mmCIF file with all atom_site columns, C-alpha atoms in Angstrom:
data_model
loop_
_atom_site.group_PDB
_atom_site.id
_atom_site.type_symbol
_atom_site.label_atom_id
_atom_site.label_alt_id
_atom_site.label_comp_id
_atom_site.label_asym_id
_atom_site.label_entity_id
_atom_site.label_seq_id
_atom_site.pdbx_PDB_ins_code
_atom_site.Cartn_x
_atom_site.Cartn_y
_atom_site.Cartn_z
_atom_site.occupancy
_atom_site.B_iso_or_equiv
_atom_site.pdbx_formal_charge
_atom_site.auth_seq_id
_atom_site.auth_comp_id
_atom_site.auth_asym_id
_atom_site.auth_atom_id
_atom_site.pdbx_PDB_model_num
ATOM 1   C CA . MET A 1 1   ? 18.812 66.921  61.144 1.00 46.00 ? 214 MET A CA 1
ATOM 2   C CA . ALA A 1 2   ? 18.761 70.530  59.981 1.00 48.00 ? 215 ALA A CA 1
ATOM 3   C CA . MET A 1 3   ? 22.059 71.292  61.677 1.00 52.00 ? 216 MET A CA 1
ATOM 4   C CA . SER A 1 4   ? 23.739 68.172  60.298 1.00 66.00 ? 217 SER A CA 1
ATOM 5   C CA . PHE A 1 5   ? 23.352 69.503  56.769 1.00 67.00 ? 218 PHE A CA 1
ATOM 6   C CA . PHE A 1 6   ? 25.914 72.190  57.591 1.00 66.00 ? 219 PHE A CA 1
ATOM 7   C CA . ASP A 1 7   ? 28.450 69.787  59.083 1.00 65.00 ? 220 ASP A CA 1
ATOM 8   C CA . GLN A 1 8   ? 29.954 69.275  55.619 1.00 69.00 ? 221 GLN A CA 1
ATOM 9   C CA . PHE A 1 9   ? 31.134 72.904  55.646 1.00 70.00 ? 222 PHE A CA 1
ATOM 10  C CA . ALA A 1 10  ? 33.028 72.583  58.932 1.00 72.00 ? 223 ALA A CA 1
ATOM 11  C CA . SER A 1 11  ? 36.790 72.548  58.513 1.00 73.00 ? 224 SER A CA 1
ATOM 12  C CA . PRO A 1 12  ? 37.955 68.952  59.146 1.00 72.00 ? 225 PRO A CA 1
ATOM 13  C CA . SER A 1 13  ? 40.539 68.243  61.823 1.00 73.00 ? 226 SER A CA 1
ATOM 14  C CA . TYR A 1 14  ? 42.411 65.205  63.098 1.00 74.00 ? 227 TYR A CA 1
ATOM 15  C CA . LEU A 1 15  ? 43.749 65.145  66.678 1.00 73.00 ? 228 LEU A CA 1
ATOM 16  C CA . GLY A 1 16  ? 43.078 68.854  66.853 1.00 73.00 ? 229 GLY A CA 1
ATOM 17  C CA . ILE A 1 17  ? 45.121 69.548  63.694 1.00 74.00 ? 230 ILE A CA 1
ATOM 18  C CA . PRO A 1 18  ? 43.141 71.299  60.914 1.00 75.00 ? 231 PRO A CA 1
ATOM 19  C CA . LEU A 1 19  ? 43.301 69.423  57.627 1.00 76.00 ? 232 LEU A CA 1
ATOM 20  C CA . ILE A 1 20  ? 42.289 72.309  55.373 1.00 78.00 ? 233 ILE A CA 1
ATOM 21  C CA . ALA A 1 21  ? 45.949 72.741  54.371 1.00 78.00 ? 234 ALA A CA 1
ATOM 22  C CA . ILE A 1 22  ? 45.939 69.216  52.913 1.00 79.00 ? 235 ILE A CA 1
ATOM 23  C CA . ALA A 1 23  ? 42.689 69.947  51.067 1.00 78.00 ? 236 ALA A CA 1
ATOM 24  C CA . ILE A 1 24  ? 44.248 73.070  49.560 1.00 82.00 ? 237 ILE A CA 1
ATOM 25  C CA . ALA A 1 25  ? 47.547 71.378  48.641 1.00 80.00 ? 238 ALA A CA 1
ATOM 26  C CA . LEU A 1 26  ? 45.987 68.215  47.183 1.00 78.00 ? 239 LEU A CA 1
ATOM 27  C CA . PRO A 1 27  ? 45.014 69.700  43.770 1.00 78.00 ? 240 PRO A CA 1
ATOM 28  C CA . TRP A 1 28  ? 48.628 70.534  42.957 1.00 77.00 ? 241 TRP A CA 1
ATOM 29  C CA . VAL A 1 29  ? 49.552 66.864  43.402 1.00 76.00 ? 242 VAL A CA 1
ATOM 30  C CA . LEU A 1 30  ? 46.959 65.797  40.844 1.00 75.00 ? 243 LEU A CA 1
ATOM 31  C CA . PHE A 1 31  ? 48.140 68.097  38.047 1.00 75.00 ? 244 PHE A CA 1
ATOM 32  C CA . PRO A 1 32  ? 50.138 66.236  35.374 1.00 69.00 ? 245 PRO A CA 1
ATOM 33  C CA . ALA A 1 33  ? 53.742 67.354  35.241 1.00 69.00 ? 246 ALA A CA 1
ATOM 34  C CA . PRO A 1 34  ? 55.144 68.462  31.862 1.00 66.00 ? 247 PRO A CA 1
ATOM 35  C CA . SER A 1 35  ? 57.428 65.928  30.242 1.00 68.00 ? 248 SER A CA 1
ATOM 36  C CA . SER A 1 36  ? 60.673 66.520  28.379 1.00 73.00 ? 249 SER A CA 1
ATOM 37  C CA . ARG A 1 37  ? 59.439 64.596  25.332 1.00 73.00 ? 250 ARG A CA 1
ATOM 38  C CA . TRP A 1 38  ? 58.627 66.301  22.050 1.00 73.00 ? 251 TRP A CA 1
ATOM 39  C CA . ILE A 1 39  ? 55.163 64.734  21.941 1.00 70.00 ? 252 ILE A CA 1
ATOM 40  C CA . ASN A 1 40  ? 53.092 64.801  25.139 1.00 72.00 ? 253 ASN A CA 1
ATOM 41  C CA . ASN A 1 41  ? 50.279 62.476  26.056 1.00 75.00 ? 254 ASN A CA 1
ATOM 42  C CA . ARG A 1 42  ? 46.633 63.350  25.434 1.00 80.00 ? 255 ARG A CA 1
ATOM 43  C CA . LEU A 1 43  ? 45.963 64.643  28.953 1.00 77.00 ? 256 LEU A CA 1
ATOM 44  C CA . ILE A 1 44  ? 48.818 67.154  28.964 1.00 78.00 ? 257 ILE A CA 1
ATOM 45  C CA . THR A 1 45  ? 48.010 68.206  25.390 1.00 81.00 ? 258 THR A CA 1
ATOM 46  C CA . LEU A 1 46  ? 44.350 68.844  26.301 1.00 83.00 ? 259 LEU A CA 1
ATOM 47  C CA . GLN A 1 47  ? 45.332 70.684  29.462 1.00 81.00 ? 260 GLN A CA 1
ATOM 48  C CA . GLY A 1 48  ? 47.763 72.913  27.580 1.00 82.00 ? 261 GLY A CA 1
ATOM 49  C CA . TRP A 1 49  ? 45.213 73.662  24.844 1.00 87.00 ? 262 TRP A CA 1
ATOM 50  C CA . LEU A 1 50  ? 42.506 74.637  27.350 1.00 87.00 ? 263 LEU A CA 1
ATOM 51  C CA . ILE A 1 51  ? 44.860 76.858  29.347 1.00 86.00 ? 264 ILE A CA 1
ATOM 52  C CA . ASN A 1 52  ? 46.128 78.556  26.180 1.00 88.00 ? 265 ASN A CA 1
ATOM 53  C CA . ARG A 1 53  ? 42.580 79.256  24.997 1.00 89.00 ? 266 ARG A CA 1
ATOM 54  C CA . PHE A 1 54  ? 41.650 80.666  28.391 1.00 87.00 ? 267 PHE A CA 1
ATOM 55  C CA . VAL A 1 55  ? 44.738 82.872  28.633 1.00 87.00 ? 268 VAL A CA 1
ATOM 56  C CA . ASN A 1 56  ? 44.247 84.207  25.093 1.00 88.00 ? 269 ASN A CA 1
ATOM 57  C CA . GLN A 1 57  ? 40.643 85.133  25.820 1.00 87.00 ? 270 GLN A CA 1
ATOM 58  C CA . LEU A 1 58  ? 41.481 86.643  29.202 1.00 86.00 ? 271 LEU A CA 1
ATOM 59  C CA . MET A 1 59  ? 44.456 88.707  28.053 1.00 85.00 ? 272 MET A CA 1
ATOM 60  C CA . MET A 1 60  ? 42.926 89.975  24.806 1.00 86.00 ? 273 MET A CA 1
ATOM 61  C CA . PRO A 1 61  ? 41.357 93.161  26.303 1.00 83.00 ? 274 PRO A CA 1
ATOM 62  C CA . LEU A 1 62  ? 44.489 93.957  28.349 1.00 83.00 ? 275 LEU A CA 1
ATOM 63  C CA . ASN A 1 63  ? 47.552 95.835  27.210 1.00 83.00 ? 276 ASN A CA 1
ATOM 64  C CA . VAL A 1 64  ? 51.107 94.531  27.467 1.00 83.00 ? 277 VAL A CA 1
ATOM 65  C CA . ALA A 1 65  ? 51.447 95.606  31.108 1.00 79.00 ? 278 ALA A CA 1
ATOM 66  C CA . GLY A 1 66  ? 48.508 93.419  32.076 1.00 82.00 ? 279 GLY A CA 1
ATOM 67  C CA . HIS A 1 67  ? 49.996 90.330  30.395 1.00 87.00 ? 280 HIS A CA 1
ATOM 68  C CA . LYS A 1 68  ? 52.292 89.893  33.393 1.00 88.00 ? 281 LYS A CA 1
ATOM 69  C CA . TRP A 1 69  ? 49.252 88.587  35.263 1.00 88.00 ? 282 TRP A CA 1
ATOM 70  C CA . ALA A 1 70  ? 48.628 85.740  32.791 1.00 88.00 ? 283 ALA A CA 1
ATOM 71  C CA . LEU A 1 71  ? 50.445 83.061  34.803 1.00 88.00 ? 284 LEU A CA 1
ATOM 72  C CA . LEU A 1 72  ? 48.848 84.107  38.099 1.00 90.00 ? 285 LEU A CA 1
ATOM 73  C CA . LEU A 1 73  ? 45.286 84.258  36.753 1.00 90.00 ? 286 LEU A CA 1
ATOM 74  C CA . ALA A 1 74  ? 45.589 80.996  34.791 1.00 89.00 ? 287 ALA A CA 1
ATOM 75  C CA . SER A 1 75  ? 47.027 79.183  37.819 1.00 89.00 ? 288 SER A CA 1
ATOM 76  C CA . LEU A 1 76  ? 44.276 80.583  40.038 1.00 91.00 ? 289 LEU A CA 1
ATOM 77  C CA . MET A 1 77  ? 41.529 79.427  37.679 1.00 90.00 ? 290 MET A CA 1
ATOM 78  C CA . VAL A 1 78  ? 42.945 75.894  37.358 1.00 88.00 ? 291 VAL A CA 1
ATOM 79  C CA . PHE A 1 79  ? 43.364 75.737  41.133 1.00 89.00 ? 292 PHE A CA 1
ATOM 80  C CA . LEU A 1 80  ? 39.781 76.884  41.842 1.00 91.00 ? 293 LEU A CA 1
ATOM 81  C CA . ILE A 1 81  ? 38.292 74.531  39.245 1.00 91.00 ? 294 ILE A CA 1
ATOM 82  C CA . THR A 1 82  ? 40.183 71.565  40.708 1.00 89.00 ? 295 THR A CA 1
ATOM 83  C CA . ILE A 1 83  ? 39.156 72.357  44.290 1.00 90.00 ? 296 ILE A CA 1
ATOM 84  C CA . ASN A 1 84  ? 35.520 72.881  43.284 1.00 90.00 ? 297 ASN A CA 1
ATOM 85  C CA . MET A 1 85  ? 35.402 69.637  41.290 1.00 90.00 ? 298 MET A CA 1
ATOM 86  C CA . LEU A 1 86  ? 37.065 67.598  44.045 1.00 87.00 ? 299 LEU A CA 1
ATOM 87  C CA . GLY A 1 87  ? 34.507 68.980  46.488 1.00 85.00 ? 300 GLY A CA 1
ATOM 88  C CA . LEU A 1 88  ? 31.713 67.260  44.547 1.00 87.00 ? 301 LEU A CA 1
ATOM 89  C CA . LEU A 1 89  ? 33.126 63.820  45.368 1.00 86.00 ? 302 LEU A CA 1
ATOM 90  C CA . PRO A 1 90  ? 31.589 61.953  48.330 1.00 82.00 ? 303 PRO A CA 1
ATOM 91  C CA . TYR A 1 91  ? 33.224 62.349  51.747 1.00 80.00 ? 304 TYR A CA 1
ATOM 92  C CA . THR A 1 92  ? 35.349 65.289  50.640 1.00 81.00 ? 305 THR A CA 1
ATOM 93  C CA . PHE A 1 93  ? 35.740 68.835  51.933 1.00 83.00 ? 306 PHE A CA 1
ATOM 94  C CA . THR A 1 94  ? 35.466 71.898  49.692 1.00 86.00 ? 307 THR A CA 1
ATOM 95  C CA . PRO A 1 95  ? 37.778 74.691  50.945 1.00 87.00 ? 308 PRO A CA 1
ATOM 96  C CA . THR A 1 96  ? 36.099 77.241  48.644 1.00 88.00 ? 309 THR A CA 1
ATOM 97  C CA . THR A 1 97  ? 32.890 77.002  50.697 1.00 88.00 ? 310 THR A CA 1
ATOM 98  C CA . GLN A 1 98  ? 34.790 78.919  53.396 1.00 87.00 ? 311 GLN A CA 1
ATOM 99  C CA . LEU A 1 99  ? 34.341 82.676  53.044 1.00 88.00 ? 312 LEU A CA 1
ATOM 100 C CA . SER A 1 100 ? 37.667 83.307  54.785 1.00 87.00 ? 313 SER A CA 1
ATOM 101 C CA . LEU A 1 101 ? 39.590 81.400  52.106 1.00 88.00 ? 314 LEU A CA 1
ATOM 102 C CA . ASN A 1 102 ? 37.787 83.122  49.229 1.00 91.00 ? 315 ASN A CA 1
ATOM 103 C CA . MET A 1 103 ? 38.335 86.528  50.805 1.00 92.00 ? 316 MET A CA 1
ATOM 104 C CA . GLY A 1 104 ? 41.988 85.594  51.225 1.00 91.00 ? 317 GLY A CA 1
ATOM 105 C CA . PHE A 1 105 ? 42.144 85.195  47.445 1.00 92.00 ? 318 PHE A CA 1
ATOM 106 C CA . ALA A 1 106 ? 39.935 88.167  46.546 1.00 93.00 ? 319 ALA A CA 1
ATOM 107 C CA . VAL A 1 107 ? 41.217 90.949  48.804 1.00 94.00 ? 320 VAL A CA 1
ATOM 108 C CA . PRO A 1 108 ? 44.984 90.806  48.000 1.00 94.00 ? 321 PRO A CA 1
ATOM 109 C CA . LEU A 1 109 ? 44.433 90.458  44.247 1.00 93.00 ? 322 LEU A CA 1
ATOM 110 C CA . TRP A 1 110 ? 41.840 93.256  44.158 1.00 93.00 ? 323 TRP A CA 1
ATOM 111 C CA . LEU A 1 111 ? 44.105 95.457  46.289 1.00 93.00 ? 324 LEU A CA 1
ATOM 112 C CA . ALA A 1 112 ? 47.002 94.759  43.927 1.00 92.00 ? 325 ALA A CA 1
ATOM 113 C CA . THR A 1 113 ? 44.955 95.989  40.943 1.00 91.00 ? 326 THR A CA 1
ATOM 114 C CA . VAL A 1 114 ? 43.994 99.161  42.851 1.00 90.00 ? 327 VAL A CA 1
ATOM 115 C CA . ILE A 1 115 ? 47.596 99.842  43.887 1.00 91.00 ? 328 ILE A CA 1
ATOM 116 C CA . ILE A 1 116 ? 48.802 99.343  40.309 1.00 89.00 ? 329 ILE A CA 1
ATOM 117 C CA . GLY A 1 117 ? 46.212 101.827 39.059 1.00 87.00 ? 330 GLY A CA 1
ATOM 118 C CA . MET A 1 118 ? 47.075 104.428 41.707 1.00 88.00 ? 331 MET A CA 1
ATOM 119 C CA . ARG A 1 119 ? 50.790 104.064 41.001 1.00 89.00 ? 332 ARG A CA 1
ATOM 120 C CA . ASN A 1 120 ? 50.766 104.011 37.197 1.00 85.00 ? 333 ASN A CA 1
ATOM 121 C CA . GLN A 1 121 ? 47.828 106.288 36.345 1.00 84.00 ? 334 GLN A CA 1
ATOM 122 C CA . PRO A 1 122 ? 46.424 107.968 39.471 1.00 81.00 ? 335 PRO A CA 1
ATOM 123 C CA . THR A 1 123 ? 44.330 110.478 37.515 1.00 82.00 ? 336 THR A CA 1
ATOM 124 C CA . VAL A 1 124 ? 42.515 107.778 35.558 1.00 80.00 ? 337 VAL A CA 1
ATOM 125 C CA . ALA A 1 125 ? 42.108 105.585 38.649 1.00 78.00 ? 338 ALA A CA 1
ATOM 126 C CA . LEU A 1 126 ? 40.563 108.425 40.646 1.00 80.00 ? 339 LEU A CA 1
ATOM 127 C CA . GLY A 1 127 ? 38.509 109.458 37.628 1.00 79.00 ? 340 GLY A CA 1
ATOM 128 C CA . HIS A 1 128 ? 36.534 106.211 37.905 1.00 77.00 ? 341 HIS A CA 1
ATOM 129 C CA . LEU A 1 129 ? 35.034 107.576 41.120 1.00 80.00 ? 342 LEU A CA 1
ATOM 130 C CA . LEU A 1 130 ? 33.300 110.393 39.251 1.00 79.00 ? 343 LEU A CA 1
ATOM 131 C CA . PRO A 1 131 ? 31.565 109.769 35.896 1.00 75.00 ? 344 PRO A CA 1
ATOM 132 C CA . GLU A 1 132 ? 32.045 112.395 33.229 1.00 76.00 ? 345 GLU A CA 1
ATOM 133 C CA . GLY A 1 133 ? 29.286 114.994 32.906 1.00 76.00 ? 346 GLY A CA 1
ATOM 134 C CA . THR A 1 134 ? 28.011 114.611 36.466 1.00 75.00 ? 347 THR A CA 1
ATOM 135 C CA . PRO A 1 135 ? 25.971 117.611 37.712 1.00 81.00 ? 348 PRO A CA 1
ATOM 136 C CA . ILE A 1 136 ? 27.767 119.572 40.410 1.00 81.00 ? 349 ILE A CA 1
ATOM 137 C CA . PRO A 1 137 ? 25.179 118.954 43.192 1.00 83.00 ? 350 PRO A CA 1
ATOM 138 C CA . LEU A 1 138 ? 25.514 115.187 42.681 1.00 80.00 ? 351 LEU A CA 1
ATOM 139 C CA . ILE A 1 139 ? 29.331 115.074 42.794 1.00 81.00 ? 352 ILE A CA 1
ATOM 140 C CA . PRO A 1 140 ? 29.710 114.358 46.554 1.00 84.00 ? 353 PRO A CA 1
ATOM 141 C CA . VAL A 1 141 ? 26.993 111.699 46.532 1.00 86.00 ? 354 VAL A CA 1
ATOM 142 C CA . LEU A 1 142 ? 28.390 109.915 43.468 1.00 85.00 ? 355 LEU A CA 1
ATOM 143 C CA . ILE A 1 143 ? 31.934 109.945 44.860 1.00 86.00 ? 356 ILE A CA 1
ATOM 144 C CA . ILE A 1 144 ? 30.676 108.271 48.053 1.00 88.00 ? 357 ILE A CA 1
ATOM 145 C CA . ILE A 1 145 ? 28.640 105.706 46.090 1.00 88.00 ? 358 ILE A CA 1
ATOM 146 C CA . GLU A 1 146 ? 31.506 104.852 43.729 1.00 86.00 ? 359 GLU A CA 1
ATOM 147 C CA . THR A 1 147 ? 33.946 104.570 46.641 1.00 88.00 ? 360 THR A CA 1
ATOM 148 C CA . ILE A 1 148 ? 31.611 102.163 48.441 1.00 90.00 ? 361 ILE A CA 1
ATOM 149 C CA . SER A 1 149 ? 31.152 100.116 45.264 1.00 88.00 ? 362 SER A CA 1
ATOM 150 C CA . LEU A 1 150 ? 34.929 99.979  44.851 1.00 88.00 ? 363 LEU A CA 1
ATOM 151 C CA . PHE A 1 151 ? 35.454 98.555  48.340 1.00 91.00 ? 364 PHE A CA 1
ATOM 152 C CA . ILE A 1 152 ? 32.556 96.117  47.952 1.00 93.00 ? 365 ILE A CA 1
ATOM 153 C CA . ARG A 1 153 ? 34.210 94.419  44.962 1.00 91.00 ? 366 ARG A CA 1
ATOM 154 C CA . PRO A 1 154 ? 36.392 91.944  46.912 1.00 92.00 ? 367 PRO A CA 1
ATOM 155 C CA . LEU A 1 155 ? 33.477 91.137  49.217 1.00 93.00 ? 368 LEU A CA 1
ATOM 156 C CA . ALA A 1 156 ? 31.283 90.422  46.194 1.00 92.00 ? 369 ALA A CA 1
ATOM 157 C CA . LEU A 1 157 ? 33.970 88.155  44.722 1.00 92.00 ? 370 LEU A CA 1
ATOM 158 C CA . GLY A 1 158 ? 34.284 86.083  47.875 1.00 92.00 ? 371 GLY A CA 1
ATOM 159 C CA . VAL A 1 159 ? 30.581 85.941  48.721 1.00 93.00 ? 372 VAL A CA 1
ATOM 160 C CA . ARG A 1 160 ? 29.578 84.997  45.158 1.00 93.00 ? 373 ARG A CA 1
ATOM 161 C CA . LEU A 1 161 ? 31.904 81.995  45.074 1.00 92.00 ? 374 LEU A CA 1
ATOM 162 C CA . THR A 1 162 ? 31.008 80.905  48.612 1.00 91.00 ? 375 THR A CA 1
ATOM 163 C CA . ALA A 1 163 ? 27.246 81.278  48.191 1.00 91.00 ? 376 ALA A CA 1
ATOM 164 C CA . ASN A 1 164 ? 27.015 79.423  44.882 1.00 91.00 ? 377 ASN A CA 1
ATOM 165 C CA . LEU A 1 165 ? 29.041 76.430  46.064 1.00 91.00 ? 378 LEU A CA 1
ATOM 166 C CA . THR A 1 166 ? 27.363 76.305  49.480 1.00 90.00 ? 379 THR A CA 1
ATOM 167 C CA . ALA A 1 167 ? 23.859 76.441  47.991 1.00 89.00 ? 380 ALA A CA 1
ATOM 168 C CA . GLY A 1 168 ? 24.691 73.696  45.498 1.00 88.00 ? 381 GLY A CA 1
ATOM 169 C CA . HIS A 1 169 ? 26.130 71.371  48.139 1.00 88.00 ? 382 HIS A CA 1
ATOM 170 C CA . LEU A 1 170 ? 23.166 71.937  50.439 1.00 88.00 ? 383 LEU A CA 1
ATOM 171 C CA . LEU A 1 171 ? 20.667 71.265  47.658 1.00 90.00 ? 384 LEU A CA 1
ATOM 172 C CA . ILE A 1 172 ? 22.436 68.042  46.658 1.00 89.00 ? 385 ILE A CA 1
ATOM 173 C CA . GLN A 1 173 ? 22.450 66.827  50.259 1.00 87.00 ? 386 GLN A CA 1
ATOM 174 C CA . LEU A 1 174 ? 18.775 67.711  50.763 1.00 88.00 ? 387 LEU A CA 1
ATOM 175 C CA . ILE A 1 175 ? 17.666 65.865  47.627 1.00 90.00 ? 388 ILE A CA 1
ATOM 176 C CA . ALA A 1 176 ? 19.914 62.882  48.399 1.00 89.00 ? 389 ALA A CA 1
ATOM 177 C CA . THR A 1 177 ? 18.368 62.673  51.874 1.00 88.00 ? 390 THR A CA 1
ATOM 178 C CA . ALA A 1 178 ? 14.901 62.789  50.314 1.00 89.00 ? 391 ALA A CA 1
ATOM 179 C CA . VAL A 1 179 ? 15.816 59.900  47.996 1.00 90.00 ? 392 VAL A CA 1
ATOM 180 C CA . PHE A 1 180 ? 16.893 57.684  50.922 1.00 89.00 ? 393 PHE A CA 1
ATOM 181 C CA . VAL A 1 181 ? 13.761 58.551  52.906 1.00 88.00 ? 394 VAL A CA 1
ATOM 182 C CA . LEU A 1 182 ? 11.346 57.986  49.989 1.00 88.00 ? 395 LEU A CA 1
ATOM 183 C CA . LEU A 1 183 ? 12.932 54.784  48.675 1.00 87.00 ? 396 LEU A CA 1
ATOM 184 C CA . PRO A 1 184 ? 11.248 52.335  51.113 1.00 86.00 ? 397 PRO A CA 1
ATOM 185 C CA . MET A 1 185 ? 7.868  54.116  51.001 1.00 87.00 ? 398 MET A CA 1
ATOM 186 C CA . MET A 1 186 ? 7.499  55.375  47.411 1.00 88.00 ? 399 MET A CA 1
ATOM 187 C CA . PRO A 1 187 ? 10.077 53.792  45.076 1.00 86.00 ? 400 PRO A CA 1
ATOM 188 C CA . THR A 1 188 ? 8.713  55.504  41.955 1.00 90.00 ? 401 THR A CA 1
ATOM 189 C CA . VAL A 1 189 ? 8.938  58.953  43.495 1.00 89.00 ? 402 VAL A CA 1
ATOM 190 C CA . ALA A 1 190 ? 12.391 58.092  44.825 1.00 89.00 ? 403 ALA A CA 1
ATOM 191 C CA . ILE A 1 191 ? 13.576 57.130  41.325 1.00 91.00 ? 404 ILE A CA 1
ATOM 192 C CA . LEU A 1 192 ? 12.243 60.397  39.894 1.00 92.00 ? 405 LEU A CA 1
ATOM 193 C CA . THR A 1 193 ? 13.929 62.302  42.707 1.00 91.00 ? 406 THR A CA 1
ATOM 194 C CA . ALA A 1 194 ? 17.195 60.442  42.021 1.00 91.00 ? 407 ALA A CA 1
ATOM 195 C CA . THR A 1 195 ? 16.937 61.524  38.378 1.00 92.00 ? 408 THR A CA 1
ATOM 196 C CA . VAL A 1 196 ? 16.588 65.125  39.528 1.00 91.00 ? 409 VAL A CA 1
ATOM 197 C CA . LEU A 1 197 ? 19.606 64.577  41.789 1.00 90.00 ? 410 LEU A CA 1
ATOM 198 C CA . PHE A 1 198 ? 21.675 63.304  38.851 1.00 92.00 ? 411 PHE A CA 1
ATOM 199 C CA . LEU A 1 199 ? 20.739 66.329  36.729 1.00 93.00 ? 412 LEU A CA 1
ATOM 200 C CA . LEU A 1 200 ? 21.496 68.644  39.643 1.00 92.00 ? 413 LEU A CA 1
ATOM 201 C CA . THR A 1 201 ? 24.914 67.038  40.043 1.00 91.00 ? 414 THR A CA 1
ATOM 202 C CA . LEU A 1 202 ? 25.676 67.738  36.384 1.00 93.00 ? 415 LEU A CA 1
ATOM 203 C CA . LEU A 1 203 ? 24.547 71.322  36.953 1.00 93.00 ? 416 LEU A CA 1
ATOM 204 C CA . GLU A 1 204 ? 26.847 71.624  39.941 1.00 92.00 ? 417 GLU A CA 1
ATOM 205 C CA . VAL A 1 205 ? 29.787 70.400  37.865 1.00 92.00 ? 418 VAL A CA 1
ATOM 206 C CA . ALA A 1 206 ? 29.073 73.243  35.441 1.00 93.00 ? 419 ALA A CA 1
ATOM 207 C CA . VAL A 1 207 ? 28.649 75.710  38.322 1.00 92.00 ? 420 VAL A CA 1
ATOM 208 C CA . ALA A 1 208 ? 31.990 74.630  39.816 1.00 91.00 ? 421 ALA A CA 1
ATOM 209 C CA . MET A 1 209 ? 33.777 75.470  36.568 1.00 91.00 ? 422 MET A CA 1
ATOM 210 C CA . ILE A 1 210 ? 31.768 78.607  35.762 1.00 93.00 ? 423 ILE A CA 1
ATOM 211 C CA . GLN A 1 211 ? 32.250 80.164  39.203 1.00 92.00 ? 424 GLN A CA 1
ATOM 212 C CA . ALA A 1 212 ? 36.022 79.684  39.017 1.00 92.00 ? 425 ALA A CA 1
ATOM 213 C CA . TYR A 1 213 ? 36.014 81.301  35.566 1.00 91.00 ? 426 TYR A CA 1
ATOM 214 C CA . VAL A 1 214 ? 33.818 84.206  36.741 1.00 93.00 ? 427 VAL A CA 1
ATOM 215 C CA . PHE A 1 215 ? 36.092 84.815  39.741 1.00 94.00 ? 428 PHE A CA 1
ATOM 216 C CA . VAL A 1 216 ? 39.164 85.147  37.541 1.00 93.00 ? 429 VAL A CA 1
ATOM 217 C CA . LEU A 1 217 ? 37.300 87.033  34.797 1.00 91.00 ? 430 LEU A CA 1
ATOM 218 C CA . LEU A 1 218 ? 36.149 89.731  37.226 1.00 92.00 ? 431 LEU A CA 1
ATOM 219 C CA . LEU A 1 219 ? 39.691 90.082  38.537 1.00 91.00 ? 432 LEU A CA 1
ATOM 220 C CA . SER A 1 220 ? 40.886 90.615  34.965 1.00 91.00 ? 433 SER A CA 1
ATOM 221 C CA . LEU A 1 221 ? 38.201 93.284  34.450 1.00 89.00 ? 434 LEU A CA 1
ATOM 222 C CA . TYR A 1 222 ? 39.366 95.080  37.590 1.00 90.00 ? 435 TYR A CA 1
ATOM 223 C CA . LEU A 1 223 ? 42.904 94.846  36.269 1.00 89.00 ? 436 LEU A CA 1
ATOM 224 C CA . GLN A 1 224 ? 41.800 96.212  32.897 1.00 87.00 ? 437 GLN A CA 1
ATOM 225 C CA . GLU A 1 225 ? 40.562 99.391  34.594 1.00 84.00 ? 438 GLU A CA 1
ATOM 226 C CA . ASN A 1 226 ? 43.939 100.039 36.190 1.00 82.00 ? 439 ASN A CA 1
ATOM 227 C CA . VAL A 1 227 ? 46.547 99.203  33.518 1.00 78.00 ? 440 VAL A CA 1
#
């Protein structure tokens, strides 16, 4: 029983063909396409307003050079939110519970911010490795610590997203199993547990959106240091 709880995180396959590509491509099919009409429907209007608000807030601390990333970061956030929300539906697979996928997003984007900083302003980029006013005996130690913290950033991005979604899915499955087990024996306790499950599901919906926002927000902060 304990091992079956983790079966939901296994990449699905059919006739030996992995289906994770379909799970990744499905969100793009669900997005409403822009119309050529002057007045859009309510769904497209709401989607455009939310994306505009997010982009304005995300790009406000960045200079003009960083605004080139607006389309990429906005698309990434919408994509992550959609995948995370679809993963809360029954009998679905959440690709963002796979550390390999999250690292595939985190490492190239983090590396791009570092390369931009080293190309455009190498002195400032290297200056982040040594805080101003550091005593001379501490300089080698601080450089090593800051270098390690720099390379840990993409790992922290991927692990944070994976751990939060995995823990939420496991907790929902554990409580749902408890509800089914308790229902024949103690219906009152089962109803109370089902109420907790409903509240936890609402919390997981918020976590799915917040973690996608945090992922993109941290990428924008890394970009802010290098542009």
